[in-house]
């Protein structure tokens, strides 16, 4: 059953019954709601409520909106975990890049997987603001994609210390964070036992965003 159609139907009597709640749980349980899709459904809930609300049913419609959003929140996990070897980690990274609309903040030890580099270039090409922080030594490795990413006009900064800039995280549009042991290399997907965590938890994202901004101030422009 179509989710939006059922939401509209459940609002007809301005009351979300127990049966309707269970049906919505079932519908939501059969769908994969990434952050973008979940936000789209939230916007539709608000739109439907605005269409229905009047002075007499205001409280009932507001309660319907609260109940449906609670069900949506329950069905939209804030975190997912992926493992390699295999394509799951790489695909999750690329998916978040493809979903980005405003900015990508990338802070990773190395980038040498061409599939990931292509996704970064594609995001940059559609107007997404991309900033990359990476390790100075790894940027010189054979197969590193840093040179061509910078040549495409993407802002890149590196450390200048004797130690490694060993972070591996990315923030997309301030709405999702990917972090974990996974190196952005072909070997990580094909051979290594690695992991990433994808989360939309706002407090965690805010902490990483602050860390990225601090590193951006400390690092130097890649040349």
Short mmCIF file of C-alpha atoms in Angstrom, two decimals:
data_model
loop_
_atom_site.label_atom_id
_atom_site.label_comp_id
_atom_site.label_asym_id
_atom_site.label_seq_id
_atom_site.Cartn_x
_atom_site.Cartn_y
_atom_site.Cartn_z
CA UNK A 1 0.00 0.00 0.00
CA UNK A 2 1.25 3.50 -0.83
CA UNK A 3 2.46 5.32 2.27
CA UNK A 4 1.27 8.81 1.30
CA UNK A 5 -2.13 7.50 0.23
CA UNK A 6 -2.58 5.79 3.59
CA UNK A 7 -1.47 8.88 5.51
CA UNK A 8 -4.10 10.89 3.66
CA UNK A 9 -6.71 8.22 4.33
CA UNK A 10 -5.87 8.05 8.04
CA UNK A 11 -6.43 11.79 8.35
CA UNK A 12 -10.01 11.68 7.04
CA UNK A 13 -11.49 11.39 10.55
CA UNK A 14 -8.63 13.46 12.08
CA UNK A 15 -7.79 10.53 14.36
CA UNK A 16 -5.09 7.87 14.13
CA UNK A 17 -6.69 4.72 15.53
CA UNK A 18 -4.77 1.77 16.95
CA UNK A 19 -5.53 -0.22 13.79
CA UNK A 20 -4.26 2.64 11.61
CA UNK A 21 -1.10 2.90 13.70
CA UNK A 22 -0.40 -0.80 13.25
CA UNK A 23 -1.03 -0.57 9.51
CA UNK A 24 1.34 2.41 9.22
CA UNK A 25 3.99 0.50 11.18
CA UNK A 26 3.64 -2.36 8.72
CA UNK A 27 3.89 -0.06 5.68
CA UNK A 28 6.91 1.74 7.10
CA UNK A 29 8.54 -1.56 8.02
CA UNK A 30 8.49 -2.62 4.37
CA UNK A 31 10.24 0.52 3.16
CA UNK A 32 13.84 1.72 3.31
CA UNK A 33 13.74 5.32 4.48
CA UNK A 34 17.06 7.07 4.01
CA UNK A 35 17.31 10.57 5.52
CA UNK A 36 16.22 12.29 2.31
CA UNK A 37 13.14 10.07 1.92
CA UNK A 38 12.23 10.46 5.61
CA UNK A 39 12.43 14.25 5.30
CA UNK A 40 10.20 14.09 2.22
CA UNK A 41 7.58 12.11 4.15
CA UNK A 42 7.75 14.59 7.06
CA UNK A 43 7.14 17.44 4.65
CA UNK A 44 4.13 15.58 3.23
CA UNK A 45 2.71 15.02 6.73
CA UNK A 46 2.86 18.77 7.34
CA UNK A 47 1.29 19.47 3.96
CA UNK A 48 -1.60 17.06 4.61
CA UNK A 49 -2.17 18.53 8.06
CA UNK A 50 -2.27 22.07 6.66
CA UNK A 51 -4.84 21.00 4.08
CA UNK A 52 -7.10 19.47 6.73
CA UNK A 53 -6.77 21.75 9.74
CA UNK A 54 -9.37 24.33 10.79
CA UNK A 55 -10.39 26.04 14.01
CA UNK A 56 -12.62 23.15 15.11
CA UNK A 57 -10.24 20.23 14.48
CA UNK A 58 -6.92 21.95 15.24
CA UNK A 59 -6.04 19.85 18.30
CA UNK A 60 -7.01 16.56 16.65
CA UNK A 61 -4.96 17.30 13.53
CA UNK A 62 -1.96 18.34 15.61
CA UNK A 63 -2.21 15.06 17.53
CA UNK A 64 -2.42 13.14 14.24
CA UNK A 65 0.70 14.92 13.02
CA UNK A 66 2.52 14.14 16.28
CA UNK A 67 1.53 10.45 16.15
CA UNK A 68 2.53 9.96 12.51
CA UNK A 69 5.88 11.68 13.03
CA UNK A 70 6.55 9.46 16.04
CA UNK A 71 5.91 6.37 13.92
CA UNK A 72 8.16 7.77 11.18
CA UNK A 73 10.94 8.44 13.67
CA UNK A 74 10.71 4.86 14.95
CA UNK A 75 10.87 3.49 11.42
CA UNK A 76 13.85 5.67 10.42
CA UNK A 77 16.91 4.36 12.29
CA UNK A 78 19.42 7.06 13.09
CA UNK A 79 22.38 4.76 12.53
CA UNK A 80 23.42 1.93 10.22
CA UNK A 81 26.62 -0.12 10.15
CA UNK A 82 28.40 -1.57 7.09
CA UNK A 83 31.34 -3.95 6.76
CA UNK A 84 33.96 -4.97 4.21
CA UNK A 85 35.35 -6.83 2.33
CA UNK A 86 32.57 -6.24 -0.15
CA UNK A 87 30.93 -3.21 -1.71
CA UNK A 88 28.62 -2.18 1.17
CA UNK A 89 30.91 0.43 2.71
CA UNK A 90 31.84 2.00 -0.60
CA UNK A 91 28.24 2.04 -1.80
CA UNK A 92 27.05 3.73 1.40
CA UNK A 93 29.71 6.45 1.00
CA UNK A 94 28.82 7.05 -2.64
CA UNK A 95 25.10 7.08 -1.90
CA UNK A 96 25.51 9.88 0.63
CA UNK A 97 27.60 11.83 -1.88
CA UNK A 98 24.90 11.36 -4.52
CA UNK A 99 22.22 12.56 -2.09
CA UNK A 100 24.16 15.69 -1.13
CA UNK A 101 22.78 19.01 -2.33
CA UNK A 102 24.74 21.71 -0.48
CA UNK A 103 28.10 20.64 0.92
CA UNK A 104 30.40 17.70 1.60
CA UNK A 105 33.04 17.86 4.31
CA UNK A 106 35.49 15.00 3.78
CA UNK A 107 38.28 14.23 6.23
CA UNK A 108 40.07 11.02 5.25
CA UNK A 109 43.52 9.51 5.41
CA UNK A 110 43.65 8.63 1.72
CA UNK A 111 41.49 8.58 -1.42
CA UNK A 112 42.53 6.16 -4.16
CA UNK A 113 39.28 4.41 -5.06
CA UNK A 114 38.32 5.85 -8.44
CA UNK A 115 34.60 5.10 -7.91
CA UNK A 116 34.59 7.31 -4.83
CA UNK A 117 36.64 9.98 -6.59
CA UNK A 118 34.13 10.00 -9.46
CA UNK A 119 31.27 10.50 -6.98
CA UNK A 120 33.13 13.44 -5.40
CA UNK A 121 33.67 15.00 -8.82
CA UNK A 122 30.01 14.44 -9.72
CA UNK A 123 28.87 16.20 -6.54
CA UNK A 124 31.25 19.08 -7.24
CA UNK A 125 29.96 19.24 -10.81
CA UNK A 126 26.36 19.70 -9.71
CA UNK A 127 27.29 22.62 -7.47
CA UNK A 128 27.89 20.94 -4.11
CA UNK A 129 30.56 22.72 -2.08
CA UNK A 130 33.25 20.11 -1.37
CA UNK A 131 36.07 20.48 1.16
CA UNK A 132 38.65 17.74 1.65
CA UNK A 133 41.22 17.27 4.42
CA UNK A 134 43.75 14.50 3.88
CA UNK A 135 47.20 13.26 4.89
CA UNK A 136 50.13 14.98 3.21
CA UNK A 137 52.17 11.81 2.67
CA UNK A 138 49.27 9.69 1.38
CA UNK A 139 48.31 12.41 -1.09
CA UNK A 140 51.57 11.66 -2.90
CA UNK A 141 51.01 7.90 -3.11
CA UNK A 142 50.80 6.22 -6.48
CA UNK A 143 47.09 5.99 -7.36
CA UNK A 144 46.04 8.84 -5.09
CA UNK A 145 43.13 10.83 -6.49
CA UNK A 146 43.93 14.00 -4.54
CA UNK A 147 45.82 15.72 -7.35
CA UNK A 148 42.97 15.43 -9.86
CA UNK A 149 40.34 16.37 -7.28
CA UNK A 150 42.27 19.55 -6.51
CA UNK A 151 42.83 20.19 -10.23
CA UNK A 152 39.05 20.09 -10.71
CA UNK A 153 38.72 23.07 -8.38
CA UNK A 154 37.87 21.22 -5.16
CA UNK A 155 39.28 22.77 -1.99
CA UNK A 156 41.86 20.44 -0.44
CA UNK A 157 43.95 20.90 2.70
CA UNK A 158 46.71 18.69 4.15
CA UNK A 159 48.68 18.43 7.37
CA UNK A 160 52.34 19.45 7.48
CA UNK A 161 53.43 17.48 10.52
CA UNK A 162 55.57 14.35 10.80
CA UNK A 163 52.48 12.51 12.02
CA UNK A 164 49.50 11.25 10.04
CA UNK A 165 46.12 12.91 9.54
CA UNK A 166 44.41 9.57 10.11
CA UNK A 167 40.71 10.51 10.34
CA UNK A 168 38.14 8.81 8.11
CA UNK A 169 34.84 10.67 8.20
CA UNK A 170 32.49 12.61 5.97
CA UNK A 171 29.58 14.96 6.69
CA UNK A 172 26.92 15.42 4.00
CA UNK A 173 24.74 18.55 4.13
CA UNK A 174 25.02 18.57 7.93
CA UNK A 175 22.40 15.79 7.95
CA UNK A 176 24.46 12.58 7.85
CA UNK A 177 27.85 11.41 9.04
CA UNK A 178 29.96 8.48 7.88
CA UNK A 179 32.89 7.38 10.03
CA UNK A 180 34.82 4.21 10.82
CA UNK A 181 37.99 2.31 9.99
CA UNK A 182 37.25 2.03 6.27
CA UNK A 183 39.97 3.48 4.03
CA UNK A 184 38.77 4.95 0.74
CA UNK A 185 40.84 2.49 -1.30
CA UNK A 186 40.15 -0.43 -3.63
CA UNK A 187 41.93 -2.79 -1.22
CA UNK A 188 39.56 -1.84 1.60
CA UNK A 189 36.58 -2.97 -0.47
CA UNK A 190 38.18 -6.09 -1.94
CA UNK A 191 40.28 -7.50 0.86
CA UNK A 192 40.28 -5.66 4.18
CA UNK A 193 38.08 -6.23 7.21
CA UNK A 194 36.78 -2.70 7.73
CA UNK A 195 33.65 -0.92 8.90
CA UNK A 196 31.73 2.34 8.68
CA UNK A 197 28.93 3.82 10.74
CA UNK A 198 26.31 5.98 9.00
CA UNK A 199 24.36 8.15 11.43
CA UNK A 200 21.91 11.04 11.27
CA UNK A 201 22.12 11.76 15.02
CA UNK A 202 22.30 15.55 15.22
CA UNK A 203 24.51 15.84 18.30
CA UNK A 204 27.14 13.50 16.89
CA UNK A 205 27.13 15.31 13.53
CA UNK A 206 27.54 18.67 15.27
CA UNK A 207 30.61 17.39 17.17
CA UNK A 208 32.26 16.09 14.01
CA UNK A 209 31.41 19.30 12.16
CA UNK A 210 33.15 21.31 14.87
CA UNK A 211 36.17 19.02 14.64
CA UNK A 212 36.29 19.43 10.89
CA UNK A 213 36.15 23.24 11.12
CA UNK A 214 39.00 23.24 13.64
CA UNK A 215 41.15 21.01 11.43
CA UNK A 216 40.37 23.18 8.40
CA UNK A 217 41.86 26.15 10.25
CA UNK A 218 44.99 24.20 11.19
CA UNK A 219 45.75 22.55 7.86
CA UNK A 220 47.45 24.14 4.83
CA UNK A 221 46.32 24.36 1.21
CA UNK A 222 47.30 21.46 -1.01
CA UNK A 223 49.60 22.44 -3.86
#
